[in-house]
C-alpha cells in the first residue's frame, strides 16, 4: 500500500536509507511560496523535511529512522500538489512519461 501511494507521485526518489527526496525547478519567489506551504504541511503532519535552495531548484529531503512512512508519502503528495499550483506551466512541462513514477536510488548513485 505504501509503495502504491508513492507510485502516484511524480519525481520523488526513495533511497536505501529510507529517505524521500524531490528536486523542483522553481525561481526565488516560487521557492518562497512553496516553503510557506511546506512549513504548514510539516507542522500539520509532524515531519521535519530538509529544504534547500540552489540557483534554479528547491530540494526537499525527508529522512526518517526506519524508512519512510505513509505520513511521509502524504507530505510528499501535498508538496506535489502545491508545486503544481505554484509552478503552473513549468510543472506541466515536466516529462509526462515520468508521471506517477518514482525510483529507488541505490547507494553510490
PDB file of N, CA and C in Angstrom:
ATOM      1  N   UNK A   1       0.820  -1.188   0.000  1.00  0.00           N
ATOM      2  CA  UNK A   1       0.000   0.000   0.000  1.00  0.00           C
ATOM      3  C   UNK A   1       0.873   1.264   0.000  1.00  0.00           C
ATOM      4  N   UNK A   2       1.927   1.258   0.793  1.00  0.00           N
ATOM      5  CA  UNK A   2       2.815   2.419   0.864  1.00  0.00           C
ATOM      6  C   UNK A   2       3.483   2.667  -0.481  1.00  0.00           C
ATOM      7  N   UNK A   3       3.987   1.616  -1.099  1.00  0.00           N
ATOM      8  CA  UNK A   3       4.623   1.777  -2.409  1.00  0.00           C
ATOM      9  C   UNK A   3       3.612   2.181  -3.470  1.00  0.00           C
ATOM     10  N   UNK A   4       2.376   1.692  -3.361  1.00  0.00           N
ATOM     11  CA  UNK A   4       1.331   2.105  -4.301  1.00  0.00           C
ATOM     12  C   UNK A   4       1.081   3.602  -4.196  1.00  0.00           C
ATOM     13  N   UNK A   5       1.031   4.114  -2.971  1.00  0.00           N
ATOM     14  CA  UNK A   5       0.824   5.547  -2.767  1.00  0.00           C
ATOM     15  C   UNK A   5       1.998   6.338  -3.338  1.00  0.00           C
ATOM     16  N   UNK A   6       3.204   5.866  -3.114  1.00  0.00           N
ATOM     17  CA  UNK A   6       4.388   6.557  -3.614  1.00  0.00           C
ATOM     18  C   UNK A   6       4.433   6.558  -5.138  1.00  0.00           C
ATOM     19  N   UNK A   7       3.964   5.494  -5.739  1.00  0.00           N
ATOM     20  CA  UNK A   7       3.974   5.416  -7.213  1.00  0.00           C
ATOM     21  C   UNK A   7       3.116   6.500  -7.861  1.00  0.00           C
ATOM     22  N   UNK A   8       2.162   7.033  -7.123  1.00  0.00           N
ATOM     23  CA  UNK A   8       1.296   8.083  -7.651  1.00  0.00           C
ATOM     24  C   UNK A   8       1.986   9.437  -7.707  1.00  0.00           C
ATOM     25  N   UNK A   9       3.133   9.547  -7.088  1.00  0.00           N
ATOM     26  CA  UNK A   9       3.846  10.822  -7.040  1.00  0.00           C
ATOM     27  C   UNK A   9       4.861  10.916  -8.166  1.00  0.00           C
ATOM     28  N   UNK A  10       5.001  12.105  -8.699  1.00  0.00           N
ATOM     29  CA  UNK A  10       5.904  12.344  -9.815  1.00  0.00           C
ATOM     30  C   UNK A  10       7.248  12.848  -9.313  1.00  0.00           C
ATOM     31  N   UNK A  11       8.330  12.164  -9.686  1.00  0.00           N
ATOM     32  CA  UNK A  11       9.662  12.693  -9.458  1.00  0.00           C
ATOM     33  C   UNK A  11      10.268  12.471  -8.087  1.00  0.00           C
ATOM     34  N   UNK A  12       9.585  11.831  -7.177  1.00  0.00           N
ATOM     35  CA  UNK A  12      10.138  11.572  -5.855  1.00  0.00           C
ATOM     36  C   UNK A  12      11.070  10.377  -5.927  1.00  0.00           C
ATOM     37  N   UNK A  13      12.178  10.453  -5.213  1.00  0.00           N
ATOM     38  CA  UNK A  13      13.196   9.403  -5.208  1.00  0.00           C
ATOM     39  C   UNK A  13      13.284   8.826  -3.805  1.00  0.00           C
ATOM     40  N   UNK A  14      13.255   7.504  -3.713  1.00  0.00           N
ATOM     41  CA  UNK A  14      13.430   6.804  -2.432  1.00  0.00           C
ATOM     42  C   UNK A  14      14.781   6.112  -2.463  1.00  0.00           C
ATOM     43  N   UNK A  15      15.573   6.281  -1.402  1.00  0.00           N
ATOM     44  CA  UNK A  15      16.875   5.619  -1.386  1.00  0.00           C
ATOM     45  C   UNK A  15      16.898   4.492  -0.351  1.00  0.00           C
ATOM     46  N   UNK A  16      17.985   3.749  -0.341  1.00  0.00           N
ATOM     47  CA  UNK A  16      18.126   2.593   0.554  1.00  0.00           C
ATOM     48  C   UNK A  16      18.117   2.973   2.027  1.00  0.00           C
ATOM     49  N   UNK A  17      18.415   4.221   2.336  1.00  0.00           N
ATOM     50  CA  UNK A  17      18.442   4.673   3.722  1.00  0.00           C
ATOM     51  C   UNK A  17      17.073   5.139   4.205  1.00  0.00           C
ATOM     52  N   UNK A  18      16.041   4.971   3.389  1.00  0.00           N
ATOM     53  CA  UNK A  18      14.691   5.348   3.788  1.00  0.00           C
ATOM     54  C   UNK A  18      14.385   6.818   3.616  1.00  0.00           C
ATOM     55  N   UNK A  19      15.152   7.486   2.770  1.00  0.00           N
ATOM     56  CA  UNK A  19      14.905   8.910   2.527  1.00  0.00           C
ATOM     57  C   UNK A  19      14.074   9.093   1.264  1.00  0.00           C
ATOM     58  N   UNK A  20      13.191  10.083   1.301  1.00  0.00           N
ATOM     59  CA  UNK A  20      12.450  10.506   0.120  1.00  0.00           C
ATOM     60  C   UNK A  20      12.955  11.886  -0.261  1.00  0.00           C
ATOM     61  N   UNK A  21      13.143  12.114  -1.546  1.00  0.00           N
ATOM     62  CA  UNK A  21      13.604  13.433  -1.968  1.00  0.00           C
ATOM     63  C   UNK A  21      12.999  13.803  -3.314  1.00  0.00           C
ATOM     64  N   UNK A  22      12.995  15.116  -3.545  1.00  0.00           N
ATOM     65  CA  UNK A  22      12.475  15.632  -4.814  1.00  0.00           C
ATOM     66  C   UNK A  22      13.139  16.968  -5.081  1.00  0.00           C
ATOM     67  N   UNK A  23      13.594  17.170  -6.292  1.00  0.00           N
ATOM     68  CA  UNK A  23      14.141  18.450  -6.729  1.00  0.00           C
ATOM     69  C   UNK A  23      13.105  19.106  -7.632  1.00  0.00           C
ATOM     70  N   UNK A  24      12.748  20.358  -7.295  1.00  0.00           N
ATOM     71  CA  UNK A  24      11.709  21.069  -8.043  1.00  0.00           C
ATOM     72  C   UNK A  24      12.295  22.332  -8.665  1.00  0.00           C
ATOM     73  N   UNK A  25      12.219  22.473  -9.991  1.00  0.00           N
ATOM     74  CA  UNK A  25      12.724  23.689 -10.625  1.00  0.00           C
ATOM     75  C   UNK A  25      11.790  24.862 -10.318  1.00  0.00           C
ATOM     76  N   UNK A  26      12.284  25.815  -9.520  1.00  0.00           N
ATOM     77  CA  UNK A  26      11.490  26.972  -9.117  1.00  0.00           C
ATOM     78  C   UNK A  26      12.367  28.219  -9.098  1.00  0.00           C
ATOM     79  N   UNK A  27      11.760  29.366  -9.352  1.00  0.00           N
ATOM     80  CA  UNK A  27      12.504  30.611  -9.174  1.00  0.00           C
ATOM     81  C   UNK A  27      12.408  31.017  -7.699  1.00  0.00           C
ATOM     82  N   UNK A  28      13.055  32.117  -7.340  1.00  0.00           N
ATOM     83  CA  UNK A  28      13.122  32.516  -5.932  1.00  0.00           C
ATOM     84  C   UNK A  28      11.754  32.793  -5.318  1.00  0.00           C
ATOM     85  N   UNK A  29      10.882  33.482  -6.037  1.00  0.00           N
ATOM     86  CA  UNK A  29       9.567  33.797  -5.474  1.00  0.00           C
ATOM     87  C   UNK A  29       8.713  32.535  -5.337  1.00  0.00           C
ATOM     88  N   UNK A  30       8.805  31.631  -6.305  1.00  0.00           N
ATOM     89  CA  UNK A  30       8.077  30.365  -6.206  1.00  0.00           C
ATOM     90  C   UNK A  30       8.602  29.538  -5.046  1.00  0.00           C
ATOM     91  N   UNK A  31       9.925  29.549  -4.864  1.00  0.00           N
ATOM     92  CA  UNK A  31      10.528  28.826  -3.740  1.00  0.00           C
ATOM     93  C   UNK A  31       9.978  29.355  -2.416  1.00  0.00           C
ATOM     94  N   UNK A  32       9.921  30.671  -2.279  1.00  0.00           N
ATOM     95  CA  UNK A  32       9.424  31.273  -1.035  1.00  0.00           C
ATOM     96  C   UNK A  32       7.975  30.858  -0.773  1.00  0.00           C
ATOM     97  N   UNK A  33       7.165  30.856  -1.819  1.00  0.00           N
ATOM     98  CA  UNK A  33       5.761  30.452  -1.664  1.00  0.00           C
ATOM     99  C   UNK A  33       5.653  28.982  -1.279  1.00  0.00           C
ATOM    100  N   UNK A  34       6.418  28.129  -1.955  1.00  0.00           N
ATOM    101  CA  UNK A  34       6.373  26.706  -1.628  1.00  0.00           C
ATOM    102  C   UNK A  34       6.891  26.453  -0.222  1.00  0.00           C
ATOM    103  N   UNK A  35       7.925  27.172   0.194  1.00  0.00           N
ATOM    104  CA  UNK A  35       8.477  26.997   1.536  1.00  0.00           C
ATOM    105  C   UNK A  35       7.429  27.274   2.607  1.00  0.00           C
ATOM    106  N   UNK A  36       6.567  28.251   2.372  1.00  0.00           N
ATOM    107  CA  UNK A  36       5.477  28.537   3.320  1.00  0.00           C
ATOM    108  C   UNK A  36       4.511  27.359   3.406  1.00  0.00           C
ATOM    109  N   UNK A  37       4.170  26.799   2.261  1.00  0.00           N
ATOM    110  CA  UNK A  37       3.285  25.624   2.234  1.00  0.00           C
ATOM    111  C   UNK A  37       3.945  24.440   2.949  1.00  0.00           C
ATOM    112  N   UNK A  38       5.228  24.241   2.671  1.00  0.00           N
ATOM    113  CA  UNK A  38       5.956  23.126   3.277  1.00  0.00           C
ATOM    114  C   UNK A  38       5.947  23.236   4.794  1.00  0.00           C
ATOM    115  N   UNK A  39       6.143  24.439   5.299  1.00  0.00           N
ATOM    116  CA  UNK A  39       6.134  24.644   6.751  1.00  0.00           C
ATOM    117  C   UNK A  39       4.785  24.232   7.345  1.00  0.00           C
ATOM    118  N   UNK A  40       3.710  24.642   6.707  1.00  0.00           N
ATOM    119  CA  UNK A  40       2.366  24.289   7.188  1.00  0.00           C
ATOM    120  C   UNK A  40       2.154  22.780   7.129  1.00  0.00           C
ATOM    121  N   UNK A  41       2.494  22.161   5.998  1.00  0.00           N
ATOM    122  CA  UNK A  41       2.320  20.712   5.854  1.00  0.00           C
ATOM    123  C   UNK A  41       3.146  19.964   6.892  1.00  0.00           C
ATOM    124  N   UNK A  42       4.392  20.387   7.068  1.00  0.00           N
ATOM    125  CA  UNK A  42       5.295  19.711   8.005  1.00  0.00           C
ATOM    126  C   UNK A  42       4.770  19.826   9.437  1.00  0.00           C
ATOM    127  N   UNK A  43       4.325  21.019   9.818  1.00  0.00           N
ATOM    128  CA  UNK A  43       3.785  21.201  11.166  1.00  0.00           C
ATOM    129  C   UNK A  43       2.531  20.361  11.377  1.00  0.00           C
ATOM    130  N   UNK A  44       1.671  20.337  10.384  1.00  0.00           N
ATOM    131  CA  UNK A  44       0.422  19.580  10.480  1.00  0.00           C
ATOM    132  C   UNK A  44       0.677  18.083  10.610  1.00  0.00           C
ATOM    133  N   UNK A  45       1.627  17.574   9.825  1.00  0.00           N
ATOM    134  CA  UNK A  45       1.876  16.127   9.791  1.00  0.00           C
ATOM    135  C   UNK A  45       2.969  15.670  10.754  1.00  0.00           C
ATOM    136  N   UNK A  46       3.670  16.611  11.361  1.00  0.00           N
ATOM    137  CA  UNK A  46       4.719  16.246  12.308  1.00  0.00           C
ATOM    138  C   UNK A  46       5.960  15.662  11.664  1.00  0.00           C
ATOM    139  N   UNK A  47       6.289  16.140  10.463  1.00  0.00           N
ATOM    140  CA  UNK A  47       7.514  15.697   9.793  1.00  0.00           C
ATOM    141  C   UNK A  47       8.500  16.859   9.754  1.00  0.00           C
ATOM    142  N   UNK A  48       9.760  16.539   9.581  1.00  0.00           N
ATOM    143  CA  UNK A  48      10.811  17.556   9.555  1.00  0.00           C
ATOM    144  C   UNK A  48      11.636  17.428   8.277  1.00  0.00           C
ATOM    145  N   UNK A  49      11.146  18.017   7.190  1.00  0.00           N
ATOM    146  CA  UNK A  49      11.901  17.944   5.936  1.00  0.00           C
ATOM    147  C   UNK A  49      13.098  18.884   5.948  1.00  0.00           C
ATOM    148  N   UNK A  50      14.096  18.527   5.167  1.00  0.00           N
ATOM    149  CA  UNK A  50      15.227  19.411   4.919  1.00  0.00           C
ATOM    150  C   UNK A  50      14.948  20.069   3.573  1.00  0.00           C
ATOM    151  N   UNK A  51      14.834  21.386   3.568  1.00  0.00           N
ATOM    152  CA  UNK A  51      14.541  22.124   2.349  1.00  0.00           C
ATOM    153  C   UNK A  51      15.735  23.025   2.055  1.00  0.00           C
ATOM    154  N   UNK A  52      16.294  22.885   0.858  1.00  0.00           N
ATOM    155  CA  UNK A  52      17.429  23.723   0.480  1.00  0.00           C
ATOM    156  C   UNK A  52      17.193  24.308  -0.910  1.00  0.00           C
ATOM    157  N   UNK A  53      17.932  25.340  -1.207  1.00  0.00           N
ATOM    158  CA  UNK A  53      17.756  26.078  -2.453  1.00  0.00           C
ATOM    159  C   UNK A  53      19.068  26.144  -3.214  1.00  0.00           C
ATOM    160  N   UNK A  54      19.014  25.852  -4.504  1.00  0.00           N
ATOM    161  CA  UNK A  54      20.138  26.097  -5.400  1.00  0.00           C
ATOM    162  C   UNK A  54      19.743  27.256  -6.304  1.00  0.00           C
ATOM    163  N   UNK A  55      20.548  27.551  -7.292  1.00  0.00           N
ATOM    164  CA  UNK A  55      20.233  28.660  -8.193  1.00  0.00           C
ATOM    165  C   UNK A  55      18.904  28.483  -8.921  1.00  0.00           C
ATOM    166  N   UNK A  56      18.570  27.258  -9.236  1.00  0.00           N
ATOM    167  CA  UNK A  56      17.397  27.029 -10.082  1.00  0.00           C
ATOM    168  C   UNK A  56      16.398  26.028  -9.523  1.00  0.00           C
ATOM    169  N   UNK A  57      16.642  25.492  -8.340  1.00  0.00           N
ATOM    170  CA  UNK A  57      15.751  24.441  -7.854  1.00  0.00           C
ATOM    171  C   UNK A  57      15.653  24.445  -6.337  1.00  0.00           C
ATOM    172  N   UNK A  58      14.593  23.833  -5.878  1.00  0.00           N
ATOM    173  CA  UNK A  58      14.363  23.599  -4.457  1.00  0.00           C
ATOM    174  C   UNK A  58      14.476  22.100  -4.234  1.00  0.00           C
ATOM    175  N   UNK A  59      15.290  21.695  -3.266  1.00  0.00           N
ATOM    176  CA  UNK A  59      15.458  20.282  -2.936  1.00  0.00           C
ATOM    177  C   UNK A  59      14.793  20.005  -1.606  1.00  0.00           C
ATOM    178  N   UNK A  60      13.941  18.996  -1.588  1.00  0.00           N
ATOM    179  CA  UNK A  60      13.232  18.593  -0.377  1.00  0.00           C
ATOM    180  C   UNK A  60      13.657  17.166  -0.055  1.00  0.00           C
ATOM    181  N   UNK A  61      14.096  16.947   1.179  1.00  0.00           N
ATOM    182  CA  UNK A  61      14.515  15.619   1.622  1.00  0.00           C
ATOM    183  C   UNK A  61      13.812  15.302   2.934  1.00  0.00           C
ATOM    184  N   UNK A  62      13.190  14.134   2.983  1.00  0.00           N
ATOM    185  CA  UNK A  62      12.582  13.614   4.201  1.00  0.00           C
ATOM    186  C   UNK A  62      13.375  12.391   4.622  1.00  0.00           C
ATOM    187  N   UNK A  63      13.914  12.416   5.810  1.00  0.00           N
ATOM    188  CA  UNK A  63      14.672  11.281   6.325  1.00  0.00           C
ATOM    189  C   UNK A  63      14.039  10.849   7.643  1.00  0.00           C
ATOM    190  N   UNK A  64      13.634   9.602   7.710  1.00  0.00           N
ATOM    191  CA  UNK A  64      13.019   9.065   8.920  1.00  0.00           C
ATOM    192  C   UNK A  64      13.723   7.784   9.313  1.00  0.00           C
ATOM    193  N   UNK A  65      13.943   7.618  10.610  1.00  0.00           N
ATOM    194  CA  UNK A  65      14.529   6.358  11.056  1.00  0.00           C
ATOM    195  C   UNK A  65      13.548   5.236  10.760  1.00  0.00           C
ATOM    196  N   UNK A  66      14.069   4.144  10.263  1.00  0.00           N
ATOM    197  CA  UNK A  66      13.214   3.012   9.933  1.00  0.00           C
ATOM    198  C   UNK A  66      12.561   3.112   8.573  1.00  0.00           C
ATOM    199  N   UNK A  67      12.944   4.108   7.777  1.00  0.00           N
ATOM    200  CA  UNK A  67      12.381   4.246   6.435  1.00  0.00           C
ATOM    201  C   UNK A  67      11.212   5.201   6.403  1.00  0.00           C
ATOM    202  N   UNK A  68      10.750   5.490   5.203  1.00  0.00           N
ATOM    203  CA  UNK A  68       9.657   6.439   5.066  1.00  0.00           C
ATOM    204  C   UNK A  68       8.332   5.771   5.414  1.00  0.00           C
ATOM    205  N   UNK A  69       7.383   6.622   5.794  1.00  0.00           N
ATOM    206  CA  UNK A  69       6.086   6.140   6.259  1.00  0.00           C
ATOM    207  C   UNK A  69       4.971   6.698   5.379  1.00  0.00           C
ATOM    208  N   UNK A  70       3.757   6.264   5.666  1.00  0.00           N
ATOM    209  CA  UNK A  70       2.604   6.793   4.953  1.00  0.00           C
ATOM    210  C   UNK A  70       2.473   8.297   5.197  1.00  0.00           C
ATOM    211  N   UNK A  71       2.839   8.760   6.385  1.00  0.00           N
ATOM    212  CA  UNK A  71       2.819  10.194   6.682  1.00  0.00           C
ATOM    213  C   UNK A  71       3.796  10.935   5.768  1.00  0.00           C
ATOM    214  N   UNK A  72       4.970  10.364   5.541  1.00  0.00           N
ATOM    215  CA  UNK A  72       5.954  10.975   4.645  1.00  0.00           C
ATOM    216  C   UNK A  72       5.405  11.062   3.213  1.00  0.00           C
ATOM    217  N   UNK A  73       4.746  10.009   2.774  1.00  0.00           N
ATOM    218  CA  UNK A  73       4.179   9.983   1.427  1.00  0.00           C
ATOM    219  C   UNK A  73       3.030  10.993   1.326  1.00  0.00           C
ATOM    220  N   UNK A  74       2.246  11.112   2.392  1.00  0.00           N
ATOM    221  CA  UNK A  74       1.175  12.112   2.428  1.00  0.00           C
ATOM    222  C   UNK A  74       1.762  13.518   2.303  1.00  0.00           C
ATOM    223  N   UNK A  75       2.831  13.771   3.059  1.00  0.00           N
ATOM    224  CA  UNK A  75       3.518  15.059   2.978  1.00  0.00           C
ATOM    225  C   UNK A  75       3.991  15.302   1.540  1.00  0.00           C
ATOM    226  N   UNK A  76       4.635  14.311   0.935  1.00  0.00           N
ATOM    227  CA  UNK A  76       5.140  14.446  -0.432  1.00  0.00           C
ATOM    228  C   UNK A  76       4.003  14.757  -1.400  1.00  0.00           C
ATOM    229  N   UNK A  77       2.862  14.117  -1.225  1.00  0.00           N
ATOM    230  CA  UNK A  77       1.702  14.382  -2.078  1.00  0.00           C
ATOM    231  C   UNK A  77       1.205  15.813  -1.951  1.00  0.00           C
ATOM    232  N   UNK A  78       1.186  16.319  -0.724  1.00  0.00           N
ATOM    233  CA  UNK A  78       0.755  17.706  -0.516  1.00  0.00           C
ATOM    234  C   UNK A  78       1.745  18.684  -1.138  1.00  0.00           C
ATOM    235  N   UNK A  79       3.025  18.376  -1.006  1.00  0.00           N
ATOM    236  CA  UNK A  79       4.047  19.230  -1.625  1.00  0.00           C
ATOM    237  C   UNK A  79       3.884  19.209  -3.139  1.00  0.00           C
ATOM    238  N   UNK A  80       3.658  18.043  -3.698  1.00  0.00           N
ATOM    239  CA  UNK A  80       3.499  17.913  -5.147  1.00  0.00           C
ATOM    240  C   UNK A  80       2.313  18.738  -5.647  1.00  0.00           C
ATOM    241  N   UNK A  81       1.209  18.677  -4.923  1.00  0.00           N
ATOM    242  CA  UNK A  81       0.022  19.453  -5.297  1.00  0.00           C
ATOM    243  C   UNK A  81       0.305  20.947  -5.226  1.00  0.00           C
ATOM    244  N   UNK A  82       0.963  21.385  -4.165  1.00  0.00           N
ATOM    245  CA  UNK A  82       1.316  22.806  -4.027  1.00  0.00           C
ATOM    246  C   UNK A  82       2.273  23.223  -5.145  1.00  0.00           C
ATOM    247  N   UNK A  83       3.235  22.377  -5.473  1.00  0.00           N
ATOM    248  CA  UNK A  83       4.191  22.673  -6.539  1.00  0.00           C
ATOM    249  C   UNK A  83       3.467  22.880  -7.870  1.00  0.00           C
ATOM    250  N   UNK A  84       2.541  22.009  -8.188  1.00  0.00           N
ATOM    251  CA  UNK A  84       1.796  22.120  -9.446  1.00  0.00           C
ATOM    252  C   UNK A  84       1.017  23.430  -9.481  1.00  0.00           C
ATOM    253  N   UNK A  85       0.417  23.798  -8.359  1.00  0.00           N
ATOM    254  CA  UNK A  85      -0.329  25.052  -8.279  1.00  0.00           C
ATOM    255  C   UNK A  85       0.588  26.251  -8.437  1.00  0.00           C
ATOM    256  N   UNK A  86       1.728  26.229  -7.784  1.00  0.00           N
ATOM    257  CA  UNK A  86       2.665  27.361  -7.800  1.00  0.00           C
ATOM    258  C   UNK A  86       3.403  27.467  -9.134  1.00  0.00           C
ATOM    259  N   UNK A  87       3.895  26.350  -9.639  1.00  0.00           N
ATOM    260  CA  UNK A  87       4.727  26.374 -10.848  1.00  0.00           C
ATOM    261  C   UNK A  87       3.901  26.423 -12.129  1.00  0.00           C
ATOM    262  N   UNK A  88       2.665  25.982 -12.086  1.00  0.00           N
ATOM    263  CA  UNK A  88       1.778  26.051 -13.248  1.00  0.00           C
ATOM    264  C   UNK A  88       2.366  25.425 -14.485  1.00  0.00           C
ATOM    265  N   UNK A  89       2.640  26.254 -15.476  1.00  0.00           N
ATOM    266  CA  UNK A  89       3.149  25.792 -16.761  1.00  0.00           C
ATOM    267  C   UNK A  89       4.451  25.013 -16.644  1.00  0.00           C
ATOM    268  N   UNK A  90       5.331  25.455 -15.768  1.00  0.00           N
ATOM    269  CA  UNK A  90       6.612  24.772 -15.578  1.00  0.00           C
ATOM    270  C   UNK A  90       6.386  23.328 -15.141  1.00  0.00           C
ATOM    271  N   UNK A  91       5.477  23.123 -14.199  1.00  0.00           N
ATOM    272  CA  UNK A  91       5.177  21.765 -13.727  1.00  0.00           C
ATOM    273  C   UNK A  91       4.550  20.938 -14.838  1.00  0.00           C
ATOM    274  N   UNK A  92       3.701  21.567 -15.638  1.00  0.00           N
ATOM    275  CA  UNK A  92       3.033  20.858 -16.730  1.00  0.00           C
ATOM    276  C   UNK A  92       4.014  20.450 -17.823  1.00  0.00           C
ATOM    277  N   UNK A  93       5.127  21.182 -17.953  1.00  0.00           N
ATOM    278  CA  UNK A  93       6.113  20.882 -18.986  1.00  0.00           C
ATOM    279  C   UNK A  93       7.036  19.734 -18.626  1.00  0.00           C
ATOM    280  N   UNK A  94       7.019  19.316 -17.372  1.00  0.00           N
ATOM    281  CA  UNK A  94       7.888  18.207 -16.993  1.00  0.00           C
ATOM    282  C   UNK A  94       7.480  16.964 -17.768  1.00  0.00           C
ATOM    283  N   UNK A  95       8.410  16.071 -17.911  1.00  0.00           N
ATOM    284  CA  UNK A  95       8.232  14.861 -18.708  1.00  0.00           C
ATOM    285  C   UNK A  95       6.983  14.100 -18.302  1.00  0.00           C
ATOM    286  N   UNK A  96       5.939  14.091 -19.154  1.00  0.00           N
ATOM    287  CA  UNK A  96       4.706  13.398 -18.805  1.00  0.00           C
ATOM    288  C   UNK A  96       4.878  11.886 -18.677  1.00  0.00           C
ATOM    289  N   UNK A  97       5.909  11.335 -19.310  1.00  0.00           N
ATOM    290  CA  UNK A  97       6.128   9.894 -19.204  1.00  0.00           C
ATOM    291  C   UNK A  97       6.610   9.501 -17.819  1.00  0.00           C
ATOM    292  N   UNK A  98       7.091  10.487 -17.036  1.00  0.00           N
ATOM    293  CA  UNK A  98       7.554  10.172 -15.685  1.00  0.00           C
ATOM    294  C   UNK A  98       6.436  10.298 -14.658  1.00  0.00           C
ATOM    295  N   UNK A  99       5.250  10.730 -15.088  1.00  0.00           N
ATOM    296  CA  UNK A  99       4.136  10.913 -14.167  1.00  0.00           C
ATOM    297  C   UNK A  99       3.827   9.598 -13.480  1.00  0.00           C
ATOM    298  N   UNK A 100       3.617   9.698 -12.178  1.00  0.00           N
ATOM    299  CA  UNK A 100       3.283   8.510 -11.426  1.00  0.00           C
ATOM    300  C   UNK A 100       4.461   7.569 -11.244  1.00  0.00           C
ATOM    301  N   UNK A 101       5.670   8.073 -11.402  1.00  0.00           N
ATOM    302  CA  UNK A 101       6.854   7.220 -11.284  1.00  0.00           C
ATOM    303  C   UNK A 101       7.749   7.756 -10.184  1.00  0.00           C
ATOM    304  N   UNK A 102       8.312   6.875  -9.452  1.00  0.00           N
ATOM    305  CA  UNK A 102       9.387   7.239  -8.553  1.00  0.00           C
ATOM    306  C   UNK A 102      10.473   6.220  -8.812  1.00  0.00           C
ATOM    307  N   UNK A 103      11.644   6.459  -8.283  1.00  0.00           N
ATOM    308  CA  UNK A 103      12.700   5.475  -8.498  1.00  0.00           C
ATOM    309  C   UNK A 103      13.461   5.276  -7.199  1.00  0.00           C
ATOM    310  N   UNK A 104      14.035   4.112  -7.104  1.00  0.00           N
ATOM    311  CA  UNK A 104      14.893   3.803  -5.956  1.00  0.00           C
ATOM    312  C   UNK A 104      16.290   4.238  -6.283  1.00  0.00           C
ATOM    313  N   UNK A 105      16.908   4.902  -5.353  1.00  0.00           N
ATOM    314  CA  UNK A 105      18.288   5.340  -5.517  1.00  0.00           C
ATOM    315  C   UNK A 105      19.167   4.415  -4.677  1.00  0.00           C
ATOM    316  N   UNK A 106      20.048   3.706  -5.324  1.00  0.00           N
ATOM    317  CA  UNK A 106      20.938   2.791  -4.620  1.00  0.00           C
ATOM    318  C   UNK A 106      22.165   3.541  -4.124  1.00  0.00           C
ATOM    319  N   UNK A 107      22.726   3.090  -3.047  1.00  0.00           N
ATOM    320  CA  UNK A 107      23.936   3.734  -2.534  1.00  0.00           C
ATOM    321  C   UNK A 107      24.990   3.781  -3.616  1.00  0.00           C
ATOM    322  N   UNK A 108      25.673   4.909  -3.676  1.00  0.00           N
ATOM    323  CA  UNK A 108      26.726   5.065  -4.651  1.00  0.00           C
ATOM    324  C   UNK A 108      26.263   5.701  -5.944  1.00  0.00           C
ATOM    325  N   UNK A 109      24.948   5.928  -6.103  1.00  0.00           N
ATOM    326  CA  UNK A 109      24.456   6.564  -7.329  1.00  0.00           C
ATOM    327  C   UNK A 109      24.635   8.046  -7.230  1.00  0.00           C
TER     328      UNK A 109
END
